[in-house]
Coordinates of N, CA and C and ligand atoms in Angstrom, one line a residue:
M334 N 14.2 141.0 -67.4 CA 15.3 140.7 -67.3 C 16.2 139.8 -65.9
R335 N 17.0 139.0 -65.6 CA 17.8 138.6 -64.5 C 18.9 138.9 -64.8
I336 N 19.4 140.2 -63.5 CA 20.5 140.7 -64.3 C 21.7 141.2 -63.0
V337 N 22.8 140.9 -62.9 CA 23.5 141.4 -61.8 C 24.3 142.4 -61.9
L338 N 24.8 143.1 -61.2 CA 25.6 144.4 -61.3 C 26.7 143.9 -60.3
V339 N 27.6 144.4 -60.9 CA 29.2 144.1 -60.1 C 29.9 145.5 -60.1
G340 N 30.6 145.5 -58.9 CA 31.8 146.7 -59.3 C 32.1 147.0 -57.6
P341 N 33.4 148.0 -57.6 CA 33.9 147.9 -56.2 C 33.2 148.8 -55.4
P342 N 33.0 148.8 -54.0 CA 32.5 149.8 -53.4 C 32.6 150.9 -53.6
G343 N 31.4 151.9 -54.0 CA 31.2 153.0 -54.0 C 31.3 153.3 -55.6
A344 N 31.3 152.2 -56.6 CA 31.2 152.5 -57.8 C 29.6 153.1 -58.3
G345 N 28.8 152.9 -57.8 CA 27.7 153.7 -58.1 C 26.6 152.4 -58.4
K346 N 26.8 151.3 -57.7 CA 25.6 150.2 -58.0 C 24.1 150.6 -57.7
G347 N 24.3 150.9 -56.1 CA 23.1 151.6 -55.6 C 22.4 152.6 -56.5
T348 N 23.1 153.2 -56.9 CA 22.5 154.7 -57.5 C 22.2 154.4 -58.9
Q349 N 22.9 153.7 -59.7 CA 22.2 153.5 -60.9 C 21.4 152.0 -61.0
A350 N 21.4 151.4 -60.0 CA 20.4 150.3 -59.7 C 18.8 150.8 -59.6
A351 N 19.0 152.1 -59.1 CA 17.5 152.8 -58.6 C 17.0 153.3 -60.0
F352 N 17.7 153.6 -60.9 CA 17.1 154.0 -62.1 C 16.7 152.7 -63.0
L353 N 17.7 152.0 -63.2 CA 17.8 151.0 -64.0 C 16.6 149.9 -63.6
A354 N 16.5 149.8 -62.6 CA 15.4 149.0 -62.1 C 14.2 149.3 -62.2
K355 N 14.1 151.0 -62.5 CA 12.7 151.6 -62.9 C 12.4 151.4 -64.3
N356 N 13.4 151.7 -65.1 CA 13.4 151.6 -66.6 C 13.1 150.3 -66.9
L357 N 13.4 149.1 -66.5 CA 13.3 147.7 -66.9 C 12.2 147.2 -66.0
G358 N 11.6 147.9 -64.9 CA 10.2 147.5 -64.5 C 10.6 146.1 -63.8
I359 N 11.8 146.1 -63.1 CA 12.2 144.8 -62.1 C 12.6 145.6 -60.4
P360 N 12.6 144.4 -59.7 CA 12.7 145.0 -58.6 C 14.3 145.2 -58.6
H361 N 14.9 145.9 -57.5 CA 16.2 146.1 -57.1 C 16.6 145.2 -56.0
I362 N 17.1 144.5 -56.1 CA 17.9 143.9 -54.7 C 19.1 144.1 -54.3
S363 N 19.6 144.7 -53.2 CA 20.7 144.9 -52.7 C 20.8 144.1 -51.3
T364 N 22.1 143.1 -51.3 CA 22.2 142.5 -49.7 C 22.5 143.4 -48.9
G365 N 23.3 144.5 -49.3 CA 23.4 145.2 -48.4 C 22.7 146.3 -47.8
D366 N 21.7 146.7 -48.4 CA 20.5 146.9 -48.0 C 19.5 146.2 -47.0
L367 N 19.4 144.9 -47.3 CA 18.8 144.2 -46.9 C 19.4 143.9 -45.3
F368 N 20.6 143.8 -45.5 CA 21.2 143.7 -44.3 C 21.1 145.4 -43.1
R369 N 21.4 146.1 -44.0 CA 21.1 146.9 -43.0 C 19.9 147.5 -42.5
A370 N 18.7 147.2 -43.2 CA 17.2 146.9 -43.0 C 17.0 146.1 -41.6
N371 N 17.9 144.8 -41.9 CA 17.7 143.8 -40.5 C 18.4 144.3 -39.5
I372 N 19.6 145.5 -39.7 CA 20.5 145.9 -38.3 C 19.3 147.1 -37.8
S373 N 18.7 147.9 -38.9 CA 18.0 149.0 -37.9 C 16.8 148.1 -37.3
Q374 N 16.2 146.8 -37.8 CA 15.0 146.2 -37.2 C 15.4 145.8 -36.0
G375 N 16.9 145.2 -35.8 CA 17.3 144.4 -34.4 C 17.1 143.1 -34.7
T376 N 16.8 142.5 -35.9 CA 16.7 141.4 -36.1 C 18.0 140.4 -35.7
D377 N 17.8 139.0 -35.7 CA 18.6 138.1 -35.4 C 19.9 138.2 -36.5
L378 N 19.0 138.3 -37.8 CA 20.1 138.3 -38.8 C 20.8 139.6 -38.9
G379 N 20.3 140.5 -38.5 CA 21.3 141.9 -38.6 C 22.0 142.1 -37.3
K380 N 21.9 141.3 -36.4 CA 22.7 140.9 -35.5 C 24.2 140.1 -35.9
Q381 N 23.8 139.1 -36.6 CA 24.8 138.0 -36.9 C 25.9 138.7 -38.1
A382 N 25.0 140.0 -39.2 CA 25.8 140.4 -40.2 C 26.5 141.7 -39.5
K383 N 26.2 142.2 -38.6 CA 27.1 144.0 -38.1 C 28.3 143.7 -38.0
S384 N 28.7 142.9 -37.2 CA 30.3 142.9 -36.9 C 31.2 142.5 -38.1
Y385 N 30.5 141.6 -39.0 CA 31.5 141.2 -40.7 C 31.2 142.9 -41.1
M386 N 30.1 143.5 -41.4 CA 29.9 144.6 -42.1 C 30.6 145.6 -41.5
D387 N 30.6 146.0 -40.3 CA 31.8 147.0 -39.9 C 33.1 146.8 -40.0
A388 N 33.3 145.6 -39.9 CA 34.6 145.2 -40.2 C 35.4 145.3 -41.6
G389 N 34.2 145.5 -42.4 CA 34.4 145.7 -44.1 C 34.7 143.9 -44.7
N390 N 34.4 142.7 -43.6 CA 34.3 141.4 -44.4 C 33.0 141.0 -44.8
L391 N 33.2 140.3 -46.1 CA 31.9 139.6 -46.3 C 30.8 138.9 -45.3
V392 N 29.8 138.9 -45.2 CA 28.9 138.0 -44.4 C 29.0 136.8 -44.7
P393 N 28.7 135.9 -43.7 CA 29.2 134.5 -43.9 C 28.3 134.1 -45.0
D394 N 28.7 132.8 -46.1 CA 27.7 132.7 -47.3 C 26.4 132.2 -46.6
E395 N 26.6 131.4 -45.6 CA 25.1 130.5 -45.1 C 24.1 131.6 -45.0
V396 N 24.8 132.6 -44.5 CA 23.7 133.5 -44.0 C 23.2 134.4 -45.2
T397 N 23.8 134.7 -45.9 CA 23.5 135.8 -46.7 C 22.7 134.7 -48.1
I398 N 23.3 133.8 -48.6 CA 22.6 133.1 -49.9 C 21.2 132.7 -49.7
G399 N 20.9 132.5 -48.3 CA 19.3 132.3 -47.7 C 18.6 133.4 -47.8
M400 N 19.1 134.6 -47.5 CA 18.4 135.7 -47.4 C 18.2 136.2 -49.1
A401 N 19.4 135.9 -49.9 CA 19.0 136.4 -51.1 C 18.2 135.8 -52.0
K402 N 18.1 134.3 -51.7 CA 17.1 133.1 -52.5 C 15.6 133.8 -52.0
D403 N 15.7 134.1 -50.3 CA 14.1 134.4 -50.2 C 13.7 135.7 -50.5
R404 N 14.5 136.8 -50.8 CA 14.2 137.9 -51.6 C 13.7 137.6 -53.0
M405 N 14.5 136.8 -53.6 CA 14.3 136.3 -55.1 C 13.0 135.6 -55.0
A406 N 12.4 135.2 -54.2 CA 11.4 134.0 -54.5 C 10.0 135.0 -54.1
Q407 N 10.3 136.4 -53.6 CA 9.0 137.3 -53.3 C 8.0 137.2 -54.9
P408 N 7.2 137.2 -54.6 CA 6.2 137.6 -56.4 C 6.7 138.7 -57.1
D409 N 7.4 139.8 -56.4 CA 7.5 141.0 -57.6 C 8.9 140.6 -58.6
A410 N 9.6 139.5 -57.9 CA 10.9 139.2 -58.6 C 10.6 137.9 -59.6
E411 N 9.5 137.7 -59.7 CA 9.0 136.4 -60.7 C 9.9 136.9 -62.2
G412 N 9.2 137.8 -62.4 CA 9.7 138.3 -63.8 C 11.2 138.8 -64.1
G413 N 11.9 138.9 -63.2 CA 13.2 139.4 -63.4 C 13.6 140.0 -61.9
F414 N 14.9 140.5 -62.1 CA 15.2 141.1 -60.8 C 16.9 141.7 -61.4
L415 N 17.1 143.0 -60.4 CA 18.6 143.3 -60.6 C 19.3 143.2 -59.4
L416 N 20.2 142.5 -59.2 CA 20.8 142.3 -58.0 C 22.2 143.2 -57.8
D417 N 22.5 143.7 -57.0 CA 23.0 144.5 -56.4 C 24.1 144.2 -55.1
G418 N 25.2 143.4 -55.3 CA 26.1 143.2 -54.2 C 26.1 141.5 -54.2
F419 N 25.2 141.2 -54.8 CA 24.9 139.7 -54.8 C 25.1 139.2 -56.1
P420 N 25.8 137.9 -56.4 CA 26.8 136.7 -55.6 C 28.1 138.2 -55.4
R421 N 28.9 137.7 -54.4 CA 29.8 138.5 -54.1 C 31.2 137.5 -53.7
N422 N 31.0 136.2 -54.3 CA 32.2 135.4 -54.3 C 31.8 134.3 -55.2
V423 N 32.8 133.3 -55.7 CA 32.4 132.2 -56.7 C 31.2 131.3 -56.0
V424 N 31.5 131.0 -54.8 CA 30.7 129.9 -54.2 C 29.1 130.6 -54.0
Q425 N 28.8 132.0 -53.9 CA 27.4 132.5 -54.0 C 27.1 132.5 -55.6
A426 N 28.0 132.7 -56.5 CA 27.6 132.8 -57.8 C 27.2 131.2 -58.2
E427 N 27.9 130.4 -58.1 CA 27.3 129.0 -58.4 C 26.3 128.6 -57.2
A428 N 25.7 129.2 -56.1 CA 24.8 129.0 -55.5 C 23.5 129.9 -56.4
L429 N 23.9 130.5 -56.7 CA 22.5 131.5 -57.5 C 22.6 131.1 -58.7
D430 N 23.5 130.5 -60.0 CA 23.2 129.5 -60.8 C 22.4 128.3 -60.5
E431 N 23.0 127.5 -59.4 CA 21.7 126.4 -59.1 C 20.5 126.7 -58.9
A432 N 20.2 127.4 -58.0 CA 18.9 127.8 -57.6 C 18.1 128.5 -58.9
L433 N 18.7 129.1 -59.9 CA 17.7 129.3 -60.9 C 17.7 128.4 -62.0
K434 N 19.1 127.7 -62.1 CA 18.6 126.5 -63.0 C 17.5 125.5 -62.4
A435 N 17.5 125.4 -61.3 CA 16.2 124.4 -60.8 C 15.1 125.0 -60.8
D436 N 14.9 126.1 -61.3 CA 13.2 127.0 -61.6 C 13.7 126.9 -63.0
G437 N 14.4 126.3 -63.8 CA 14.6 126.6 -65.6 C 14.9 127.7 -66.1
L438 N 15.8 128.5 -65.0 CA 16.0 130.1 -65.3 C 17.7 130.1 -65.3
K439 N 17.9 131.1 -66.1 CA 19.1 132.1 -66.0 C 19.4 133.3 -66.1
L440 N 20.6 133.7 -66.0 CA 21.2 135.2 -66.0 C 21.0 135.6 -67.6
D441 N 20.8 136.8 -67.4 CA 20.9 137.6 -69.1 C 22.1 138.4 -69.0
A442 N 22.6 139.0 -68.0 CA 23.6 139.9 -68.1 C 24.3 140.0 -66.4
V443 N 25.5 140.4 -66.9 CA 26.3 140.8 -65.4 C 26.9 142.0 -65.8
L444 N 26.3 143.3 -65.4 CA 26.9 144.4 -65.9 C 28.2 144.8 -64.6
D445 N 29.3 145.4 -65.4 CA 30.2 145.4 -64.8 C 30.6 146.8 -64.8
L446 N 30.5 147.7 -63.5 CA 30.9 149.2 -63.5 C 32.4 149.1 -63.4
E447 N 33.0 150.1 -64.0 CA 34.3 150.1 -63.9 C 34.5 151.8 -63.5
V448 N 35.5 151.8 -62.2 CA 36.0 153.0 -62.0 C 37.2 153.1 -61.2
P449 N 38.1 154.0 -61.3 CA 39.1 154.0 -60.8 C 39.2 153.8 -59.2
E450 N 40.2 153.7 -58.4 CA 39.9 153.8 -57.0 C 40.1 155.0 -56.3
D451 N 40.6 156.0 -57.0 CA 40.9 157.3 -56.5 C 39.4 157.7 -56.4
E452 N 38.9 157.4 -57.7 CA 37.1 158.2 -57.9 C 36.3 157.4 -56.9
V453 N 36.6 156.2 -56.5 CA 36.0 155.4 -55.5 C 36.0 155.9 -54.1
V454 N 36.8 156.3 -54.0 CA 37.2 156.5 -52.4 C 36.7 158.2 -52.4
K455 N 36.4 159.1 -53.3 CA 35.5 160.0 -53.3 C 34.5 160.1 -53.0
R456 N 34.0 159.2 -53.8 CA 32.4 158.8 -53.8 C 32.1 158.4 -52.2
I457 N 32.8 157.6 -51.7 CA 32.3 157.1 -50.5 C 32.7 158.0 -49.4
A458 N 33.8 158.7 -49.7 CA 34.0 159.8 -48.9 C 32.7 160.6 -48.3
G459 N 32.2 161.0 -49.7 CA 30.8 162.3 -49.3 C 29.3 161.8 -49.2
R460 N 29.6 160.1 -49.3 CA 28.2 159.7 -49.6 C 27.3 159.9 -48.3
R461 N 26.3 159.9 -48.6 CA 25.3 160.4 -47.2 C 24.2 159.2 -47.3
I462 N 23.4 158.5 -47.0 CA 22.2 157.4 -47.2 C 21.5 158.0 -46.0
C463 N 20.0 157.6 -46.3 CA 18.6 158.1 -45.9 C 18.5 156.6 -44.6
R464 N 18.0 157.1 -43.6 CA 17.8 156.5 -42.2 C 16.6 155.7 -42.5
T465 N 15.5 156.1 -43.3 CA 14.6 155.4 -43.4 C 14.6 154.6 -44.7
D466 N 15.2 154.6 -45.7 CA 15.6 153.5 -46.8 C 16.8 153.9 -47.2
S467 N 17.9 153.0 -47.0 CA 19.1 153.1 -47.6 C 19.2 153.0 -48.6
A468 N 18.7 152.4 -49.5 CA 18.3 152.8 -51.2 C 18.4 154.1 -51.6
H469 N 18.0 155.1 -50.8 CA 18.2 156.7 -51.1 C 19.5 157.0 -50.7
V470 N 20.3 157.4 -51.8 CA 21.6 157.7 -51.6 C 22.3 159.3 -52.2
F471 N 22.8 159.5 -51.5 CA 23.2 161.2 -52.1 C 24.8 161.3 -52.0
H472 N 25.3 162.2 -52.1 CA 26.4 162.7 -52.2 C 27.0 164.5 -51.8
V473 N 27.7 164.5 -50.6 CA 27.6 166.2 -50.3 C 28.0 167.1 -51.7
T474 N 28.7 166.8 -52.1 CA 29.2 167.7 -53.7 C 28.6 167.1 -54.9
Y475 N 28.6 165.8 -55.3 CA 28.2 164.8 -56.5 C 26.8 165.2 -56.7
N476 N 26.1 164.5 -55.8 CA 24.7 164.6 -55.7 C 23.7 165.0 -54.6
A477 N 24.0 166.5 -54.4 CA 23.6 166.8 -53.2 C 22.0 167.2 -53.0
P478 N 21.6 166.7 -51.6 CA 20.3 166.8 -51.4 C 20.1 168.1 -51.3
K479 N 18.8 168.5 -51.5 CA 18.0 170.0 -51.5 C 18.4 170.8 -50.2
T480 N 18.2 169.8 -49.3 CA 18.4 170.3 -47.7 C 19.3 169.6 -46.9
E481 N 20.2 170.4 -46.8 CA 21.5 169.5 -46.1 C 21.3 168.6 -45.1
G482 N 21.2 166.9 -45.2 CA 20.7 166.1 -44.1 C 19.6 165.4 -44.1
V483 N 18.9 166.3 -45.2 CA 17.6 165.7 -45.7 C 17.3 165.2 -46.5
C484 N 16.6 163.7 -46.6 CA 16.3 163.2 -47.9 C 15.3 163.5 -48.8
D485 N 15.6 163.8 -50.0 CA 14.7 164.7 -51.0 C 13.5 163.6 -51.3
I486 N 13.8 162.1 -51.3 CA 12.8 161.3 -51.8 C 11.7 161.1 -50.6
C487 N 12.0 161.1 -49.0 CA 11.0 160.4 -48.4 C 11.3 161.8 -47.1
G488 N 12.2 162.4 -46.9 CA 12.3 163.7 -46.1 C 12.8 162.6 -45.0
G489 N 13.4 161.9 -44.9 CA 14.4 161.0 -43.8 C 15.7 161.7 -43.6
E490 N 16.4 161.3 -42.4 CA 17.3 161.9 -42.0 C 18.4 161.5 -42.7
L491 N 19.5 162.1 -43.3 CA 20.8 161.7 -44.0 C 21.8 161.1 -42.7
Y492 N 22.5 160.1 -43.2 CA 23.9 159.6 -42.2 C 24.7 159.1 -43.0
Q493 N 25.9 159.1 -42.5 CA 27.2 158.2 -43.1 C 27.2 156.9 -43.0
R494 N 27.2 155.9 -43.6 CA 27.3 154.9 -43.3 C 28.4 154.3 -42.3
G495 N 28.4 153.7 -41.3 CA 29.2 153.3 -40.7 C 30.4 152.5 -41.0
D496 N 30.7 152.0 -42.2 CA 31.5 151.1 -43.0 C 32.0 151.9 -43.9
D497 N 31.8 153.2 -44.0 CA 32.7 154.2 -44.7 C 33.6 154.9 -43.9
T498 N 34.1 154.4 -43.2 CA 35.5 154.8 -42.7 C 36.7 154.6 -43.8
E499 N 37.7 155.1 -43.5 CA 38.9 155.3 -44.3 C 39.2 153.7 -44.0
D500 N 39.5 153.0 -42.8 CA 40.4 152.1 -43.0 C 39.4 150.5 -43.5
T501 N 37.7 150.9 -43.1 CA 37.2 149.9 -43.5 C 36.9 149.8 -45.1
V502 N 36.8 151.0 -45.9 CA 36.7 151.2 -47.1 C 38.2 150.2 -47.7
R503 N 39.5 150.4 -47.1 CA 40.5 150.3 -47.7 C 40.2 148.6 -47.6
K504 N 39.8 148.1 -46.5 CA 39.4 146.4 -46.5 C 38.3 146.1 -47.4
R505 N 37.5 147.1 -47.6 CA 36.2 146.6 -48.4 C 37.0 146.4 -50.0
L506 N 38.0 147.3 -50.5 CA 38.3 147.5 -51.5 C 39.4 145.9 -51.7
E507 N 40.1 145.8 -50.6 CA 41.0 144.7 -50.7 C 39.8 143.2 -50.7
V508 N 38.5 143.1 -50.0 CA 38.0 142.0 -50.3 C 37.3 142.0 -51.9
Y509 N 37.1 142.9 -52.2 CA 36.4 143.0 -53.6 C 37.6 142.5 -54.9
H510 N 38.7 143.0 -54.5 CA 39.6 142.6 -55.2 C 39.8 140.6 -55.4
S511 N 39.7 140.1 -53.6 CA 40.1 138.8 -53.5 C 39.0 138.0 -54.0
E512 N 37.8 138.7 -53.4 CA 36.7 137.7 -53.3 C 35.7 137.9 -54.0
T513 N 35.2 139.1 -54.8 CA 34.4 139.5 -55.9 C 35.0 139.2 -57.5
E514 N 36.1 140.3 -57.4 CA 36.6 140.3 -58.9 C 36.5 138.7 -59.5
P515 N 36.9 137.4 -59.0 CA 36.7 136.3 -59.6 C 35.3 136.1 -60.1
I516 N 34.4 136.5 -59.7 CA 32.9 136.2 -60.3 C 32.8 136.8 -61.9
I517 N 33.8 137.7 -61.7 CA 33.8 138.6 -63.3 C 34.0 137.5 -64.2
D518 N 35.5 136.4 -63.9 CA 36.0 135.8 -64.9 C 34.8 134.6 -64.9
F519 N 34.4 134.3 -64.0 CA 33.2 132.9 -63.8 C 31.9 133.1 -65.1
Y520 N 31.6 134.6 -64.9 CA 30.8 134.9 -65.9 C 31.1 135.1 -67.0
R521 N 32.2 135.6 -67.2 CA 32.8 136.0 -68.9 C 32.6 134.5 -69.4
A522 N 33.2 133.5 -68.6 CA 33.3 131.8 -69.1 C 31.9 131.7 -69.4
Q523 N 30.7 132.2 -69.2 CA 29.6 132.4 -69.5 C 28.8 133.2 -70.5
G524 N 30.0 133.9 -70.9 CA 29.1 134.9 -71.8 C 28.2 136.0 -71.6
L525 N 28.4 136.4 -70.3 CA 27.5 137.1 -70.0 C 27.9 138.8 -69.5
V526 N 29.4 138.6 -69.4 CA 29.9 140.3 -68.9 C 29.6 141.2 -69.8
V527 N 29.2 142.3 -69.4 CA 29.1 143.5 -70.1 C 29.6 144.6 -69.3
T528 N 31.0 145.3 -69.7 CA 31.7 146.1 -68.6 C 31.3 147.5 -69.3
I529 N 31.0 148.7 -68.6 CA 31.0 149.7 -69.3 C 31.8 150.8 -67.8
S530 N 32.2 151.7 -68.1 CA 32.8 152.7 -67.4 C 31.8 153.3 -66.6
A531 N 32.1 153.6 -65.5 CA 31.0 154.4 -64.4 C 31.5 155.7 -64.2
L532 N 32.3 156.5 -65.1 CA 32.7 157.7 -65.1 C 31.6 158.8 -65.2
G533 N 31.7 160.0 -65.1 CA 30.7 160.8 -65.7 C 29.2 160.9 -64.7
K534 N 28.6 162.0 -65.5 CA 27.3 162.2 -64.5 C 26.5 160.9 -64.4
V535 N 25.6 160.8 -63.2 CA 24.8 159.8 -62.9 C 24.2 159.4 -64.1
D536 N 23.3 160.4 -64.9 CA 22.5 160.0 -65.8 C 22.9 159.6 -67.1
E537 N 24.2 160.0 -67.3 CA 25.3 159.6 -68.9 C 25.1 158.0 -68.2
V538 N 25.8 157.7 -67.1 CA 26.0 156.2 -66.6 C 24.8 155.3 -66.8
T539 N 23.6 155.8 -66.4 CA 22.4 155.2 -66.9 C 22.2 155.1 -68.2
E540 N 22.4 156.1 -68.9 CA 22.0 155.9 -70.4 C 23.2 154.7 -70.9
R541 N 24.7 154.7 -70.9 CA 25.3 153.8 -71.2 C 25.1 152.6 -70.8
A542 N 24.4 152.3 -69.4 CA 24.0 150.8 -68.7 C 22.8 150.2 -69.7
M543 N 21.9 150.9 -70.1 CA 20.9 150.9 -70.4 C 21.2 150.1 -72.2
H544 N 21.9 151.2 -72.8 CA 22.7 150.8 -74.0 C 23.3 149.3 -74.1
A545 N 24.0 149.3 -73.0 CA 24.6 148.0 -73.2 C 23.6 146.8 -72.9
L546 N 22.7 147.0 -72.0 CA 21.7 145.8 -71.7 C 20.8 145.5 -72.7
K547 N 20.6 146.8 -73.5 CA 19.8 146.0 -74.9 C 20.6 145.6 -76.1
A548 N 22.0 146.1 -76.0 CA 22.7 145.4 -76.9 C 23.1 143.9 -76.6
E549 N 22.9 143.6 -75.3 CA 23.6 142.4 -74.7 C 22.0 141.4 -75.0
K550 N 20.9 142.1 -74.7 CA 19.5 141.3 -74.9 C 19.3 140.9 -76.3
T551 N 19.7 142.0 -77.3 CA 19.4 141.3 -78.7 C 20.5 140.5 -79.5
A552 N 21.6 140.5 -78.5 CA 23.0 139.6 -79.2 C 22.8 138.5 -79.4
Ligands
AP5_780 P1 27.2 147.2 -49.8 O1 26.2 148.0 -49.2 O2 26.8 146.2 -51.2 O3 28.3 148.0 -50.2 P2 29.3 148.0 -51.5 O4 29.5 146.8 -52.6 O5 30.7 148.2 -50.7 O6 29.1 148.8 -52.5 P3 28.6 150.6 -52.1 O7 27.0 150.5 -51.4 O8 29.3 151.0 -50.7 O9 28.6 151.3 -53.3 P4 27.7 151.4 -54.6 O10 28.4 150.7 -56.0 O11 26.0 151.2 -54.0 O12 27.7 153.0 -54.4 P5 26.6 154.1 -54.4 O13 25.6 153.9 -55.4 O14 26.4 154.4 -53.1 O15 27.6 146.1 -49.0 C1 28.1 146.5 -47.5 C2 28.4 145.4 -46.9 O16 27.5 144.2 -46.6 C3 29.8 144.4 -47.2 O17 30.9 145.0 -47.1 C4 29.5 143.1 -46.5 O18 30.0 143.4 -45.5 C5 28.1 143.1 -46.6 N1 27.4 142.3 -47.9 C6 26.5 142.8 -48.8 N2 26.4 142.0 -49.5 C7 27.1 140.7 -49.4 C8 27.1 139.8 -49.9 N3 26.4 139.1 -51.0 N4 27.9 138.4 -49.4 C9 28.4 138.9 -47.9 N5 28.5 140.3 -47.6 C10 27.7 141.1 -48.3 O19 27.6 155.4 -54.6 C11 28.6 156.0 -53.7 C12 28.7 157.4 -53.9 O20 28.9 157.8 -55.1 C13 27.2 157.9 -53.4 O21 27.4 158.9 -52.6 C14 26.6 158.6 -54.8 O22 25.7 159.6 -54.6 C15 28.0 159.0 -55.5 N6 27.5 158.7 -56.9 C16 27.4 157.5 -57.8 N7 27.4 157.8 -58.8 C17 28.1 158.8 -59.2 C18 28.7 159.7 -60.4 N8 28.3 158.5 -61.6 N9 29.4 160.6 -60.2 C19 29.4 161.1 -59.0 N10 29.3 160.5 -57.7 C20 28.0 159.3 -57.8
MG781 MG1 25.5 150.2 -52.7

């Protein structure tokens, strides 16, 4: 399947993507994680992205679209993928449609995670991620690691993301409403959007998402 995951910062896209990708046997492609990997490796792309991310703004489309397309062209994504954080505006959504169309492909579903803003703020405030792999995500109370500050999955050091400060989170939410929410209407017009509540325990949300995706596949 080719799926886009959409939802505000802190909705649980990364958390859910890890389980959904495993269940569906497709790679989890997060543009945020790709940017963070580039930043920690000190690449030119990472240097270009950092100031935008620290300010809570979108990284320019020319940088982002190329990076996302390169990742989707990798052999593991041939049979499908789960996109997390891409597309993030209508220009990116149109570029994705065009790229898929050129290969005779299309998206199967857009999974929209709905969470109230006060919950999102609590989730982001307690989030800790792994320095070795930023797809390894924890929360100090909701999803606490067995040993404080240490990743359960790989033993890496846990830290708080630089863009998880109060001011930057406010900016990211603003950008989500103005730039990203319009893609939901864009995809609704194509009949692709499935909205679920992302409240509740992580495994309950995964079950809800799997159920919604199966229903969409057989619709
Ligand atoms: P990105 O990394 O994509 O960040 P985001 O969209 O702001 O989303 P987050 O990663 O903050 O939240 P999430 O929904 O993944 O939540 P998580 O699972 O971690 O992007 C960062 C930046 O990169 C952007 O601001 C931009 O600058 C740039 N960028 C990226 N893509 C771009 C693009 N396409 N174009 C341009 N720029 C781009 O969960 C959050 C917390 O909640 C965790 O602690 C988790 O443990 C906890 N949690 C999860 N689920 C539950 C639950 N059910 N109950 C309780 N707690 C839970
Ligand atoms: Mg994420």
